[in-house]
Amino acid sequence: MNIDFSPEELEFQKEVRQFLDNKLPADLKEKTLNAIPLSKEDYLRWQKILHKQGWAGVNWPVEHGGTGWTPTQKYIWANECAVAGAPDVSAGGIKMVAPIIYTFGNEAQKQRFLPDILASDIWWCQGYSEANAGSDLASLKTTAVQDGDDYIVNGTKTWTTLGHYADWIFCLVRTGTPDEKNQKAISFLLIDMDNPSVTVSPIITIDGNHEVNEVHFDNVRVPIENRIGEEGKGWTYAKLLLTHERTNIAKVAISKSRLKTLKSLADKTCDHGDSLLDNSAFSQKVAEIEIELLATEYTELRALSSISTGEAPGPESSILKMKGTQVGQLIDELFVELAGYYGMPFIKKQFMSGFTGKTVGPNASVNSMPRYFNTRKSSIYAGSNEIQKNIICKTVLGL
Ligand SMILES: Cc1cc2nc3c(=O)[nH]c(=O)nc-3n(C[C@H](O)[C@H](O)[C@H](O)COP(=O)(O)OP(=O)(O)OC[C@H]3O[C@@H](n4cnc5c(N)ncnc54)[C@H](O)[C@@H]3O)c2cc1C
């Protein structure tokens, strides 16, 4: 595996750096680097800048307005964005539902939905999970019963990320008979949330944030033309989407950038007359994370290398999801250790954007605890890490 960039790739890296230097708004950079939650307007502002540049659809095929970048270019883009402090693109539309629509949707659906997704004119959220259908997703109970040209949808989705920002939701629903318990009874529906029979209720997480929701459907009429592909094939489409979701989830570039920041802050933090980075217990933890991160990065490069030779992402996506999120959480723990007692006060307004008062403790400490609590989620969502271990056992170890 040759991991040196070619002259063309180095030229591309230069172009990306220039773009980020010139176009990334300073306030968004500051919020991203300090883990301050972004508002809907923040996300949209950045996504529209990307769209203007023609770089919104990083993974999309060129014929639908995507960049057509090679896997290596995408890798360079992710790394440069992480270093520069560019916000992540909201996932539901551009990263999640769009690949399903351009892969399995019909022509009318592609024309109707893809341009608005690329331009970030419509916000999408993901409606898969239910109270008793998370890891065991196939046991979902939300029903879609055909009535003329429509389905009538009833049920409740949960943990819907940023559902309160969303205009549309893509859902897995049960279209088969109630006794048909298998995956063949599941279909993939696109549902307009601008309907009084769709209601969203907040779930406030342990960090005090409103990020996830429940979405309730009470006899919601959805045209059959909003179904992607065939009835009963939703599970097949959803599985493809999960591979996309997991490959993007390791966030190696972000972890590398955060680890660099952590080391620089620890170097400036006094610990019994020395710097915290010189504390052998602390520096050993840093070294262990660095080793894990390097190993994860090489797994990512291996995946990249096989994708660039035309192979599909395989079980690497599960390894990346698991290791990437573990490393991210270990870094969060060290940020808490760095903050020490300054991590203790829970002063909500100082965690939010627009706060101009004096913070308790140095700026870098302020968000360490909320972030630590918030990212407990990363080993649960997109398929919990235990489920990834099951997949690795079966597909890699043959157990
Ligand atoms: C912050 C956050 C955001 C999310 N956003 C969305 C979203 O936008 N849309 C959406 O549809 N869903 C979303 N989810 C839901 C997420 O996909 C589920 O939480 C996840 O699939 C786990 O399901 P569960 O919560 O029902 O836990 P359960 O499936 O009940 O699992 C409970 C525990 O048991 C373990 N477990 C379960 N089955 C097995 C097994 N077979 N072997 C070993 N261990 C097992 C799990 O690993 C976990 O530790 C989100 C979740 C979180 C936390």
Tab-separated table of C-alpha atoms and ligand atoms in Angstrom, residues 96 125-137 157-162 205 211-212 245 374 376-387 390, ligand 1:
chain	number	residue	atom	x	y	z
A	96	MET	CA	-27.853	9.176	4.255
A	125	CYS	CA	-33.855	13.076	9.466
A	126	GLN	CA	-33.641	9.310	9.881
A	127	GLY	CA	-36.623	7.357	11.216
A	128	TYR	CA	-35.441	3.798	11.766
A	129	SER	CA	-35.303	3.123	15.523
A	130	GLU	CA	-38.254	2.515	17.786
A	131	ALA	CA	-38.586	1.890	21.514
A	132	ASN	CA	-38.144	-1.861	21.089
A	133	ALA	CA	-36.387	-1.877	17.753
A	134	GLY	CA	-32.820	-0.581	17.918
A	135	SER	CA	-30.237	-3.328	17.537
A	136	ASP	CA	-33.116	-5.620	16.631
A	137	LEU	CA	-34.342	-3.175	14.012
A	157	LYS	CA	-39.824	6.564	15.931
A	158	THR	CA	-37.263	7.431	18.554
A	159	TRP	CA	-33.768	8.907	18.975
A	160	THR	CA	-34.417	10.915	15.822
A	161	THR	CA	-31.350	13.134	15.544
A	162	LEU	CA	-32.211	16.772	14.844
A	205	THR	CA	-29.827	14.186	26.808
A	211	GLU	CA	-30.440	16.848	19.877
A	212	VAL	CA	-32.712	13.800	19.694
A	245	GLU	CA	-23.077	5.542	7.776
A	374	ASN	CA	-22.690	13.753	24.736
A	376	ARG	CA	-21.341	8.390	25.144
A	377	LYS	CA	-23.783	8.123	22.237
A	378	SER	CA	-21.139	7.300	19.662
A	379	SER	CA	-20.696	3.708	20.828
A	380	ILE	CA	-24.490	3.239	20.631
A	381	TYR	CA	-25.741	4.904	17.457
A	382	ALA	CA	-25.331	3.601	13.898
A	383	GLY	CA	-25.283	0.074	15.309
A	384	SER	CA	-23.894	-0.312	18.829
A	385	ASN	CA	-20.274	-1.393	19.240
A	386	GLU	CA	-21.407	-4.755	20.634
A	387	ILE	CA	-23.309	-5.347	17.402
A	390	ASN	CA	-20.901	-9.598	16.423
B	1	LIG	C1	-27.621	10.016	20.285
B	1	LIG	C2	-28.316	9.009	19.422
B	1	LIG	C3	-28.779	9.389	18.186
B	1	LIG	C4	-29.477	8.484	17.407
B	1	LIG	N1	-30.017	8.921	16.213
B	1	LIG	C5	-30.833	8.101	15.525
B	1	LIG	C6	-31.533	8.586	14.360
B	1	LIG	O1	-31.377	9.740	13.939
B	1	LIG	N2	-32.394	7.747	13.759
B	1	LIG	C7	-32.590	6.464	14.174
B	1	LIG	O2	-33.359	5.752	13.556
B	1	LIG	N3	-31.954	5.977	15.260
B	1	LIG	C8	-31.096	6.771	15.950
B	1	LIG	N4	-30.454	6.296	17.075
B	1	LIG	C9	-30.786	4.961	17.577
B	1	LIG	C10	-29.662	3.960	17.521
B	1	LIG	O3	-29.499	3.449	16.222
B	1	LIG	C11	-29.995	2.876	18.548
B	1	LIG	O4	-29.901	3.468	19.826
B	1	LIG	C12	-29.044	1.698	18.473
B	1	LIG	O5	-29.269	0.966	17.298
B	1	LIG	C13	-29.185	0.763	19.700
B	1	LIG	O6	-30.499	0.404	19.889
B	1	LIG	P1	-31.227	0.565	21.321
B	1	LIG	O7	-30.942	1.951	21.805
B	1	LIG	O8	-32.638	0.174	21.138
B	1	LIG	O9	-30.486	-0.425	22.277
B	1	LIG	P2	-30.717	-2.000	22.384
B	1	LIG	O10	-30.773	-2.584	21.013
B	1	LIG	O11	-31.881	-2.245	23.279
B	1	LIG	O12	-29.392	-2.480	23.083
B	1	LIG	C14	-29.168	-2.321	24.489
B	1	LIG	C15	-27.780	-2.873	24.791
B	1	LIG	O13	-27.731	-4.274	24.480
B	1	LIG	C16	-26.677	-4.553	23.552
B	1	LIG	N5	-27.139	-5.557	22.596
B	1	LIG	C17	-28.310	-5.592	21.931
B	1	LIG	N6	-28.375	-6.667	21.121
B	1	LIG	C18	-27.198	-7.337	21.267
B	1	LIG	C19	-26.651	-8.519	20.688
B	1	LIG	N7	-27.315	-9.223	19.784
B	1	LIG	N8	-25.395	-8.900	21.059
B	1	LIG	C20	-24.693	-8.177	21.976
B	1	LIG	N9	-25.163	-7.041	22.564
B	1	LIG	C21	-26.395	-6.625	22.217
B	1	LIG	C22	-26.441	-3.229	22.833
B	1	LIG	O14	-25.124	-3.142	22.335
B	1	LIG	C23	-26.678	-2.216	23.949
B	1	LIG	O15	-25.529	-2.098	24.735
B	1	LIG	C24	-29.695	7.158	17.860
B	1	LIG	C25	-29.185	6.771	19.100
B	1	LIG	C26	-28.502	7.675	19.877
B	1	LIG	C27	-27.992	7.227	21.226
